[in-house]
XYZ file of C-alpha atoms in Angstrom:
723
model
C -71.359 -33.139 202.977
C -67.910 -34.051 204.235
C -66.326 -33.130 200.880
C -68.029 -29.739 200.947
C -66.716 -29.087 204.460
C -63.191 -30.057 203.385
C -63.400 -27.671 200.409
C -64.497 -24.854 202.723
C -61.608 -25.565 205.079
C -59.162 -25.570 202.175
C -60.501 -22.216 201.008
C -60.348 -20.569 204.433
C -57.334 -22.335 205.891
C -56.889 -25.496 207.908
C -58.677 -26.008 211.208
C -56.717 -25.425 214.409
C -54.783 -28.480 215.528
C -54.753 -29.972 218.998
C -51.950 -28.757 221.272
C -51.599 -30.703 224.529
C -49.698 -27.825 226.159
C -52.369 -25.225 225.440
C -54.753 -24.385 228.291
C -55.510 -20.711 227.840
C -53.647 -17.471 227.090
C -50.005 -18.325 226.473
C -47.662 -16.926 229.129
C -44.370 -17.713 227.414
C -44.512 -15.128 224.623
C -42.272 -12.503 223.053
C -42.639 -8.906 221.867
C -44.510 -8.453 218.597
C -44.414 -5.800 215.844
C -41.364 -4.117 217.361
C -40.918 -1.694 214.445
C -44.442 -0.336 214.899
C -43.849 -0.163 218.653
C -40.752 1.991 218.144
C -42.591 4.173 215.621
C -45.487 4.672 218.029
C -43.122 5.585 220.856
C -41.369 8.130 218.609
C -44.714 9.651 217.659
C -45.717 9.889 221.328
C -42.388 11.510 222.219
C -42.821 13.905 219.289
C -46.340 14.619 220.494
C -44.950 15.535 223.900
C -42.341 17.804 222.283
C -45.077 19.539 220.261
C -47.064 20.026 223.443
C -44.038 21.510 225.240
C -43.283 23.888 222.352
C -46.931 24.904 222.169
C -46.900 25.576 225.914
C -43.733 27.677 225.591
C -44.871 29.752 222.611
C -48.640 29.763 223.050
C -50.799 31.957 225.213
C -54.450 30.852 225.481
C -55.326 34.181 226.997
C -55.489 35.473 223.416
C -58.638 33.393 222.960
C -60.033 33.326 226.476
C -59.812 37.052 227.221
C -60.390 40.160 225.070
C -57.700 42.846 224.704
C -57.849 46.604 224.902
C -55.995 48.962 222.557
C -52.782 48.760 224.561
C -52.711 44.965 224.408
C -53.709 44.445 228.042
C -56.105 41.578 228.750
C -59.528 42.347 230.175
C -60.643 40.163 233.068
C -57.214 39.383 234.524
C -54.646 41.410 236.477
C -54.517 44.418 236.427
C -58.006 44.508 234.879
C -59.489 41.607 236.833
C -62.587 43.659 237.717
C -63.121 44.730 234.095
C -63.934 41.609 232.056
C -65.429 43.323 228.958
C -63.865 45.346 226.156
C -65.719 48.478 224.970
C -65.254 50.060 221.517
C -65.324 53.880 221.351
C -66.825 53.954 217.871
C -68.164 50.521 216.946
C -69.285 51.874 213.579
C -65.673 52.180 212.462
C -65.269 48.457 213.030
C -68.276 47.829 210.811
C -67.086 49.971 207.912
C -64.404 47.459 206.929
C -65.712 44.151 208.192
C -68.387 42.540 210.284
C -68.307 43.304 214.004
C -68.003 39.677 215.057
C -65.083 39.059 212.708
C -63.422 42.251 213.918
C -63.959 41.433 217.562
C -62.870 37.807 217.521
C -60.339 37.425 214.720
C -57.937 40.181 215.586
C -59.733 43.274 216.820
C -58.438 45.334 213.902
C -60.874 48.150 214.597
C -59.528 51.665 213.950
C -60.956 52.873 217.242
C -59.852 52.851 220.867
C -60.857 49.921 223.027
C -60.870 49.883 226.829
C -61.689 47.354 229.539
C -64.942 48.042 231.400
C -66.848 46.426 234.251
C -70.101 46.200 232.292
C -71.292 47.053 228.813
C -73.498 50.159 228.340
C -77.169 49.201 228.206
C -78.662 52.400 226.786
C -78.118 54.919 224.007
C -76.036 58.002 224.823
C -74.796 60.953 222.800
C -72.696 63.866 223.977
C -74.745 66.871 225.088
C -74.279 69.839 222.676
C -73.584 72.048 225.709
C -70.255 70.254 226.100
C -68.992 72.230 223.091
C -69.645 75.553 224.870
C -66.608 77.600 225.962
C -65.659 76.940 229.574
C -67.716 73.734 229.806
C -66.461 71.276 232.436
C -65.730 68.014 230.625
C -66.282 65.803 233.693
C -69.934 66.919 233.676
C -70.567 65.572 230.181
C -68.211 62.625 229.591
C -68.161 59.359 231.554
C -64.745 58.810 233.132
C -65.310 55.025 233.284
C -65.543 54.927 229.471
C -62.508 57.141 228.777
C -58.908 56.033 228.369
C -57.540 55.069 231.821
C -54.574 57.438 231.330
C -56.862 60.409 230.698
C -58.266 62.315 233.702
C -61.370 64.360 232.936
C -61.154 66.319 236.167
C -57.698 67.722 235.323
C -57.903 68.167 231.554
C -57.827 71.539 229.798
C -58.838 70.062 226.443
C -62.104 71.010 224.783
C -64.771 68.521 223.775
C -63.700 68.752 220.141
C -60.070 67.984 221.032
C -61.107 65.058 223.213
C -63.204 63.630 220.379
C -60.506 64.196 217.741
C -57.909 62.422 219.887
C -60.424 59.680 220.783
C -59.783 60.053 224.485
C -63.465 59.478 225.273
C -66.439 58.273 223.202
C -68.956 60.922 222.173
C -71.751 58.388 221.683
C -72.523 54.728 222.210
C -75.413 52.397 221.413
C -76.995 49.729 223.644
C -74.552 46.825 223.830
C -74.504 43.281 225.098
C -71.485 41.304 226.289
C -70.705 38.528 223.804
C -67.613 36.531 224.747
C -66.402 39.588 226.668
C -66.957 41.997 223.756
C -69.491 44.820 223.980
C -71.354 44.334 220.721
C -74.449 46.295 219.616
C -77.714 44.914 220.933
C -80.589 44.096 218.633
C -84.217 45.108 218.326
C -85.716 48.421 219.406
C -82.802 49.477 221.608
C -80.310 49.358 218.733
C -82.130 51.698 216.357
C -85.400 53.110 217.665
C -83.662 54.612 220.694
C -81.336 56.793 218.593
C -82.254 60.494 218.920
C -83.497 62.044 215.691
C -80.910 64.835 215.928
C -77.963 62.430 216.073
C -75.872 61.512 213.069
C -72.397 60.109 212.550
C -69.910 62.679 211.068
C -70.384 62.806 207.307
C -73.707 60.929 207.465
C -77.355 61.846 207.742
C -79.471 60.497 210.588
C -80.988 57.788 208.353
C -77.560 56.765 207.078
C -76.337 56.469 210.666
C -79.299 54.254 211.615
C -78.732 52.044 208.554
C -75.019 51.758 209.370
C -75.844 50.566 212.886
C -78.292 48.025 211.451
C -75.696 46.793 208.945
C -73.109 46.535 211.720
C -75.379 44.128 213.556
C -76.457 42.276 210.400
C -79.949 43.673 210.784
C -79.980 42.671 214.437
C -80.261 38.976 213.604
C -76.580 38.087 213.722
C -75.965 39.664 217.083
C -79.197 38.164 218.418
C -78.000 34.695 217.444
C -74.632 35.369 219.033
C -76.213 36.544 222.244
C -78.486 33.515 222.377
C -75.731 31.120 221.392
C -72.642 32.438 223.160
C -73.616 34.826 225.922
C -74.059 32.091 228.489
C -73.414 34.183 231.551
C -77.020 34.608 232.655
C -78.107 31.213 231.351
C -74.986 29.620 232.823
C -75.744 31.020 236.274
C -79.248 29.566 236.129
C -78.009 26.191 234.903
C -75.370 26.167 237.639
C -78.077 26.923 240.193
C -80.142 24.021 238.827
C -77.167 21.662 239.060
C -76.392 22.886 242.573
C -79.905 22.001 243.718
C -80.217 18.700 241.820
C -76.711 17.212 241.725
C -77.503 14.585 244.342
C -80.568 13.477 242.369
C -78.519 13.388 239.152
C -75.957 11.178 240.866
C -78.790 8.987 242.142
C -80.121 8.644 238.591
C -76.710 7.515 237.348
C -76.398 5.054 240.238
C -79.795 3.634 239.259
C -78.556 3.314 235.655
C -75.445 1.486 236.878
C -77.461 -0.890 239.057
C -79.994 -1.613 236.311
C -77.199 -2.242 233.772
C -75.412 -4.608 236.153
C -78.603 -6.477 237.038
C -79.539 -6.799 233.363
C -76.162 -8.327 232.484
C -76.213 -10.715 235.437
C -79.825 -11.751 234.823
C -79.021 -12.604 231.204
C -77.491 -15.753 232.671
C -81.032 -16.887 233.437
C -83.225 -14.816 231.122
C -81.206 -14.650 227.888
C -83.165 -17.433 226.224
C -86.530 -16.029 227.281
C -85.636 -12.495 226.145
C -84.273 -13.646 222.791
C -87.343 -15.732 221.969
C -89.672 -12.972 223.147
C -87.911 -10.499 220.869
C -87.897 -12.909 217.911
C -91.564 -13.792 218.359
C -92.312 -10.085 218.837
C -90.765 -9.300 215.455
C -92.757 -12.105 213.844
C -95.930 -10.901 215.569
C -95.395 -7.359 214.296
C -94.900 -8.735 210.786
C -98.059 -10.853 211.080
C -100.042 -7.822 212.253
C -98.703 -5.843 209.288
C -99.815 -8.573 206.892
C -103.289 -8.639 208.426
C -103.574 -4.852 208.343
C -102.480 -4.643 204.695
C -104.909 -7.399 203.730
C -107.729 -5.642 205.579
C -107.000 -2.321 203.832
C -106.729 -4.128 200.501
C -110.184 -5.694 200.926
C -111.767 -2.389 202.039
C -110.615 -0.764 198.791
C -112.170 -3.502 196.648
C -114.523 -0.985 195.007
C -111.875 1.679 194.502
C -111.314 2.747 190.887
C -108.119 4.721 191.570
C -104.984 3.557 189.749
C -101.457 4.866 189.480
C -102.164 5.988 185.921
C -105.141 8.080 187.010
C -103.337 9.614 189.983
C -99.986 10.288 188.309
C -97.184 11.870 190.292
C -98.083 13.809 193.426
C -96.306 14.835 196.635
C -99.389 13.932 198.668
C -98.529 10.441 199.902
C -102.032 9.881 201.299
C -103.379 9.741 197.749
C -101.310 6.618 197.035
C -102.744 4.968 200.158
C -106.174 5.149 198.518
C -104.970 2.913 195.672
C -105.665 -0.788 196.141
C -102.432 -1.891 194.471
C -100.395 0.004 197.093
C -101.655 -2.237 199.889
C -101.194 -5.279 197.674
C -97.528 -4.355 197.226
C -97.128 -3.856 200.982
C -98.850 -7.206 201.583
C -96.520 -9.053 199.203
C -93.380 -7.421 200.650
C -94.338 -8.135 204.265
C -95.333 -11.707 203.396
C -91.981 -12.358 201.726
C -90.090 -10.853 204.683
C -92.174 -12.860 207.152
C -91.574 -16.034 205.167
C -87.832 -15.428 205.031
C -87.736 -14.808 208.794
C -89.640 -18.030 209.459
C -87.281 -20.032 207.223
C -84.274 -18.502 208.957
C -85.791 -19.347 212.321
C -86.434 -22.953 211.274
C -83.062 -23.677 209.670
C -80.898 -21.645 212.053
C -82.612 -22.579 215.307
C -79.594 -24.584 216.492
C -77.272 -21.653 215.876
C -79.692 -19.371 217.716
C -79.569 -21.775 220.668
C -75.744 -21.673 220.515
C -75.843 -17.871 220.548
C -78.153 -17.912 223.567
C -75.882 -20.367 225.390
C -72.825 -18.185 224.684
C -74.657 -15.125 225.972
C -75.567 -17.008 229.153
C -71.968 -18.163 229.517
C -70.778 -14.572 229.052
C -73.050 -13.436 231.859
C -71.563 -16.154 234.051
C -68.013 -15.050 233.128
C -68.762 -11.428 233.991
C -70.240 -12.590 237.302
C -67.027 -14.457 238.164
C -64.798 -11.508 237.134
C -66.650 -8.409 238.325
C -63.456 -6.370 238.080
C -63.898 -6.331 234.293
C -66.906 -4.027 234.740
C -64.611 -1.436 236.328
C -62.108 -1.444 233.467
C -64.170 0.942 231.264
C -63.373 3.596 233.878
C -59.671 3.071 233.154
C -60.325 3.437 229.425
C -62.445 6.526 230.078
C -59.694 8.177 232.132
C -57.073 7.473 229.454
C -59.378 8.796 226.728
C -60.059 11.875 228.832
C -56.300 12.464 229.098
C -55.922 12.104 225.308
C -58.802 14.466 224.540
C -57.629 17.030 227.099
C -54.059 16.939 225.828
C -55.238 17.336 222.225
C -57.541 20.244 223.082
C -54.954 22.080 225.192
C -52.217 21.540 222.591
C -54.487 22.777 219.801
C -55.383 25.859 221.838
C -51.755 26.700 222.639
C -50.693 26.111 219.023
C -53.476 28.383 217.767
C -52.294 31.179 220.066
C -48.566 30.825 219.350
C -46.760 34.005 218.356
C -46.625 37.366 220.072
C -49.038 40.199 219.267
C -48.047 42.772 216.626
C -48.947 46.451 217.070
C -48.897 49.125 214.367
C -49.483 52.846 214.421
C -52.977 53.659 213.081
C -54.689 57.020 212.537
C -58.112 56.700 214.155
C -59.457 59.884 212.578
C -57.703 60.899 209.344
C -59.959 63.939 208.920
C -58.203 65.732 211.798
C -54.597 66.921 211.330
C -52.027 65.634 208.859
C -51.902 61.814 209.089
C -50.318 61.195 205.686
C -47.107 59.944 207.295
C -48.925 57.049 208.936
C -49.089 54.111 206.497
C -50.329 51.530 208.983
C -47.123 49.476 208.712
C -45.100 51.224 211.431
C -44.646 48.920 214.409
C -44.944 50.234 217.955
C -45.010 49.274 221.622
C -48.398 50.049 223.225
C -46.837 50.469 226.668
C -44.334 53.078 225.469
C -46.315 54.815 222.720
C -47.526 58.343 223.649
C -48.137 59.923 220.235
C -45.326 62.476 220.426
C -43.686 60.896 217.379
C -46.658 62.035 215.293
C -47.558 65.533 216.566
C -49.375 66.442 213.323
C -51.842 63.530 213.749
C -53.604 63.765 217.148
C -55.557 60.542 216.551
C -52.427 58.372 216.097
C -52.648 55.278 218.262
C -50.710 52.057 218.752
C -53.273 49.364 217.861
C -53.122 45.564 217.955
C -53.120 44.169 214.386
C -52.478 40.399 214.473
C -50.342 37.659 215.974
C -46.834 37.056 214.729
C -46.690 34.387 212.010
C -42.959 34.701 211.299
C -40.319 32.355 212.595
C -39.819 28.637 212.010
C -42.280 27.541 214.680
C -45.019 29.994 213.674
C -44.709 29.156 209.970
C -45.349 25.476 210.745
C -48.349 25.915 213.030
C -50.676 24.333 210.444
C -48.387 21.302 210.038
C -48.157 20.926 213.803
C -51.947 21.073 214.091
C -52.173 18.227 211.545
C -49.604 16.277 213.571
C -51.679 16.984 216.662
C -54.774 15.465 215.022
C -52.930 12.386 213.692
C -51.220 11.670 217.012
C -54.507 12.210 218.848
C -56.399 9.721 216.667
C -53.605 7.176 216.953
C -53.466 7.483 220.751
C -57.251 7.215 221.091
C -57.399 4.105 218.888
C -54.476 2.611 220.821
C -56.262 3.152 224.146
C -59.375 1.431 222.784
C -57.251 -1.421 221.404
C -55.511 -1.842 224.769
C -58.880 -2.102 226.504
C -60.169 -4.709 224.057
C -57.010 -6.811 224.279
C -56.999 -6.632 228.095
C -60.609 -7.756 228.413
C -60.112 -10.485 225.796
C -57.195 -11.953 227.749
C -59.214 -11.997 230.966
C -62.266 -13.668 229.408
C -60.110 -16.164 227.511
C -58.616 -17.197 230.866
C -62.147 -17.953 232.013
C -63.089 -20.060 228.980
C -59.922 -22.186 228.991
C -60.271 -22.979 232.695
C -61.492 -26.577 232.647
C -62.965 -26.516 236.154
C -64.758 -23.179 236.557
C -64.244 -21.135 238.650
C -61.513 -22.978 240.572
C -59.118 -23.084 237.575
C -59.475 -19.380 236.743
C -56.044 -17.773 237.403
C -55.593 -15.125 240.063
C -56.145 -11.531 238.952
C -56.826 -12.379 235.299
C -57.617 -8.757 234.333
C -54.379 -7.314 235.753
C -52.338 -10.175 234.254
C -53.891 -9.588 230.845
C -53.264 -5.828 231.070
C -49.592 -6.347 231.948
C -49.125 -8.891 229.120
C -50.605 -6.472 226.603
C -48.342 -3.619 227.722
C -45.216 -5.746 228.020
C -45.415 -7.711 224.764
C -47.986 -6.258 222.378
C -47.769 -2.461 222.309
C -46.465 -2.748 218.727
C -49.337 -4.975 217.562
C -51.966 -2.789 219.196
C -50.334 0.316 217.698
C -50.278 -1.382 214.275
C -54.011 -2.027 214.327
C -54.667 1.466 215.685
C -52.525 2.997 212.906
C -54.516 1.260 210.158
C -57.745 2.554 211.650
C -56.256 6.046 212.079
C -55.269 6.267 208.402
C -58.792 5.345 207.319
C -60.270 7.909 209.694
C -57.920 10.559 208.276
C -59.123 9.799 204.765
C -62.718 10.166 205.962
C -61.900 13.517 207.596
C -60.263 14.736 204.363
C -63.284 13.636 202.332
C -65.633 15.452 204.703
C -63.483 18.576 204.466
C -63.405 18.482 200.655
C -67.145 17.880 200.528
C -67.797 20.796 202.888
C -65.553 23.195 200.949
C -66.694 22.214 197.464
C -70.355 21.456 198.094
C -71.606 24.620 196.391
C -69.444 24.069 193.286
C -70.069 20.339 192.869
C -72.110 19.041 189.955
C -74.401 16.011 190.435
C -71.739 13.584 189.190
C -69.082 14.902 191.548
C -71.564 14.859 194.428
C -72.478 11.251 193.622
C -68.800 10.264 193.445
C -68.084 11.974 196.762
C -71.059 10.226 198.357
C -69.808 6.844 197.079
C -66.298 7.490 198.409
C -67.614 8.499 201.827
C -69.845 5.425 201.941
C -67.007 3.087 200.907
C -64.600 4.403 203.520
C -67.331 4.282 206.175
C -67.851 0.596 205.372
C -64.085 0.031 205.320
C -63.756 1.617 208.778
C -66.497 -0.648 210.146
C -64.807 -3.717 208.659
C -61.370 -2.754 210.023
C -62.870 -2.203 213.489
C -64.436 -5.678 213.310
C -61.199 -7.255 212.085
C -59.062 -5.432 214.668
C -61.380 -6.474 217.476
C -61.008 -10.156 216.641
C -57.285 -9.770 215.960
C -56.807 -8.353 219.465
C -58.611 -11.396 220.882
C -56.203 -13.735 219.084
C -53.240 -11.600 220.223
C -54.432 -11.839 223.827
C -54.726 -15.638 223.568
C -51.757 -16.711 221.426
C -49.387 -13.727 221.586
C -48.659 -13.580 217.845
C -48.186 -10.432 215.778
C -51.042 -8.386 214.391
C -51.045 -9.660 210.804
C -50.934 -13.342 211.782
C -53.602 -12.825 214.452
C -55.874 -10.914 212.072
C -55.463 -13.603 209.412
C -56.181 -16.463 211.828
C -59.209 -14.678 213.295
C -60.618 -13.863 209.856
C -60.191 -17.419 208.546
C -61.679 -18.895 211.721
C -64.731 -16.645 211.409
C -65.124 -17.396 207.691
C -65.120 -21.127 208.427
C -68.088 -20.469 210.741
C -69.735 -17.563 208.948
C -73.347 -18.562 209.708
C -72.636 -18.824 213.415
C -70.933 -15.411 213.270
C -73.932 -13.730 211.642
C -76.480 -15.294 213.984
C -74.478 -14.530 217.136
C -73.811 -10.963 216.005
C -77.466 -10.219 215.309
C -78.765 -11.916 218.450
C -76.216 -10.058 220.585
C -76.986 -6.740 218.885
C -80.690 -7.297 219.495
C -80.157 -8.023 223.184
C -77.744 -5.112 223.696
C -80.126 -2.713 221.957
C -82.949 -3.914 224.169
C -80.738 -3.532 227.253
C -79.669 0.020 226.374
C -83.253 0.931 225.563
C -84.340 -0.463 228.911
C -81.661 1.368 230.911
C -81.578 4.721 229.111
C -85.301 4.840 228.381
C -86.324 3.736 231.853
C -83.982 6.098 233.680
C -84.881 8.922 231.269
C -88.614 8.499 231.855
C -88.046 8.314 235.607
C -85.936 11.504 235.477
C -88.595 13.270 233.400
C -91.377 12.481 235.846
C -89.202 13.439 238.813
C -87.739 16.720 237.552
C -91.098 17.882 236.191
C -92.726 17.327 239.575
C -94.988 14.450 238.514
C -93.277 12.188 241.080
C -92.779 13.408 244.635
C -90.289 11.882 247.074
C -91.745 11.828 250.615
C -89.661 13.883 253.034
C -87.611 15.531 250.266
C -87.166 19.306 250.145
C -86.724 19.261 246.360
C -89.228 21.369 244.437
C -89.399 20.873 240.663
C -91.062 24.267 240.228
C -87.886 25.947 241.532
C -85.839 24.748 238.528
C -85.058 27.256 235.791
C -84.493 24.614 233.106
C -85.860 21.218 234.132
C -84.548 19.681 230.908
C -80.889 20.198 231.872
C -80.813 17.635 234.711
C -82.925 15.297 232.549
C -80.438 15.521 229.656
C -77.558 15.043 232.083
C -79.124 11.925 233.589
C -79.956 10.461 230.160
C -76.435 11.161 228.828
C -74.886 9.684 231.961
C -77.146 6.624 231.769
C -76.141 6.077 228.139
C -72.421 6.329 228.910
C -72.762 3.997 231.893
C -74.829 1.406 230.026
C -72.518 1.646 227.012
C -69.514 1.033 229.279
C -71.109 -2.048 230.885
C -72.402 -3.454 227.602
C -69.077 -2.892 225.806
C -67.488 -5.229 228.358
C -70.257 -7.740 227.763
C -69.883 -7.522 223.982
C -66.162 -8.152 224.308
C -66.882 -11.131 226.530
C -69.311 -12.626 223.992
C -66.876 -12.148 221.096
C -63.967 -13.627 223.063
C -65.903 -16.677 224.261
C -67.223 -17.180 220.731
C -63.736 -17.340 219.210
C -62.605 -19.625 222.027
C -65.659 -21.806 221.396
C -64.811 -22.114 217.686
C -61.197 -22.944 218.537
C -62.428 -25.492 221.075
C -64.520 -27.244 218.421
C -61.595 -27.441 216.013
C -58.907 -28.382 218.528
C -60.764 -30.964 220.584
C -63.102 -33.885 220.004
C -64.369 -34.729 223.508
C -62.026 -37.655 224.035
C -60.063 -38.173 227.237
C -56.950 -36.734 225.561
C -58.767 -33.845 223.874
C -61.746 -32.871 226.041
C -63.999 -29.903 225.300
C -63.680 -26.781 227.459
C -67.151 -25.485 226.576
C -70.042 -25.507 229.033
C -72.322 -28.506 229.386
C -75.192 -26.497 227.934
C -73.243 -25.881 224.707
C -72.229 -29.534 224.493
C -75.875 -30.550 224.951
C -77.002 -28.265 222.108
C -74.315 -29.679 219.788
C -74.950 -33.273 220.934
C -71.388 -33.572 222.172
C -69.892 -34.689 225.441
C -66.604 -35.400 227.104
C -66.004 -39.116 227.325
C -63.917 -38.843 230.425
C -63.227 -35.867 232.705
C -59.756 -34.439 232.445
C -57.547 -35.240 235.406
């Protein structure tokens, strides 16, 4: 047995040696992985430069607000009371491309567009009397839907001239505001409301109706857009629901926080009971499954059905009528149950160690309650990273000024042969006098400028934005793990707890990590970032080539995605333990990762048992918090639970599921924040425990730092208390 242990130690490195000067996280340390630290700082500075350039060249109004034909934004000064853009002849947008693409990707519609207060809700066509000599145009056209520079009350133009010059629309269909664009509505109003005597120039009535249907993708596309994007009405109702329930939502999250905290603190006393209840529950479920399968197997004793007689069928219930099916289930469940029992018998000591470590972790969290607040710091830093990435991406996407070209809106009127569509113009100065032979000539927005060094590298800068974002996010997570590990290591290596725990262990650990180990944390974060980039590239390739892939290529892509997913999980596990060793010993990333990996491999069975027991407890805790708070929120917001003296009425809610979803999401984030601290505590104390076993032997010179409960389980004790 001893020879086998020596061989294992030789394979996975030598055990840690006793150091009389070591009593917790080393304070006399130096900076580590300086090259990676400098590289990370340069990337961050470059990231800031990219953000500044994006802010200087970008204009998010291009995305947030629609434009009219002159390039003015709708919804902001001077059109702050006109948030929607209206198209004179939406059918001309549909002749070249889909309405949504035309309205969102560049508005390259050969028709005038103006800002309006609200989109027309009905069908309208110009009265034929407007073409009569002497007709007053203000009686037939709507001034609000004409070009702002054109005054109907003072014009001497005829209806035909107004239509040819596209100064006012001569018809419009029912429209709905979608992201500030007046797009054709769907259903009966889009087609059935069209008068039978109306037709688009050069088309019959039926052709006009079909064109309108095609422009709206048969009504389905616009319907989906309205339901998915037009959140104005729905948003008002949701806002009203939040306004009337926000205090109850906050109360639900406070309950989730209290329950999470109580669960973690009570694990100090109930961890053993909960673990054994869960283990015995799994065994009981397996035993019930065995009994049920045996019972079904005996009831089908007279069945003559076999797999040969049934053959292949998609009806699964047919296979449940075959006796051999239940026999197979019985054998599988019996083998699994037997394996679980053997594991329980032979690994019971390691399960007891895992329970003791979990109890010790609960005690550590109780002594250092400030660690439960640290996830808020991580959350704020992550929020800054995500916000900066999103804003930078938005400004980069809108970099470059708008380009306007002269376009003939109606080539059938006048001589527009001189207009090629490539002549640039200024919408604020253009008045059409340069093209007197073409009355429909207009200065129309075409696209955003893509010339210039900055604009030509927008795609590269967006890639840089993603890489820097992932690196910063992984660094923030690494900083949080290293900070918590240093604090909990200070607890474990305090011989007399809690009197020997140093003052402000969390702040001290945070300052050590920032002062000495930015390079090491950035190194680990960079490795993880590169793997995540490969996964993103694989997902992109798979998405783009999915239709053209053959079964072999699809299988290869699936294998690659699976391998890199597993690699990411392994790197996260390795980094986590490396950060613990960095927090304790202050060595560089590679040395810390190597020492942590070898230490875990020398105690692989303990690692597996602790990991599974902890996962089982954390899953049960999250299920308890999120499920319990979610059920409570459901009963409250649906009116099944009434609070005496409260003025809240569940029947007054427009969407009762919105506050429920908000409470459940908040409860999950809160419980995940609390339990992430607890998981880090368990992992840190576990590594310290393994180091304690290898460094010390319980003698007066080398006493154990572990709790008395752990020493009792391992049949160890300190011969003489340390002075």
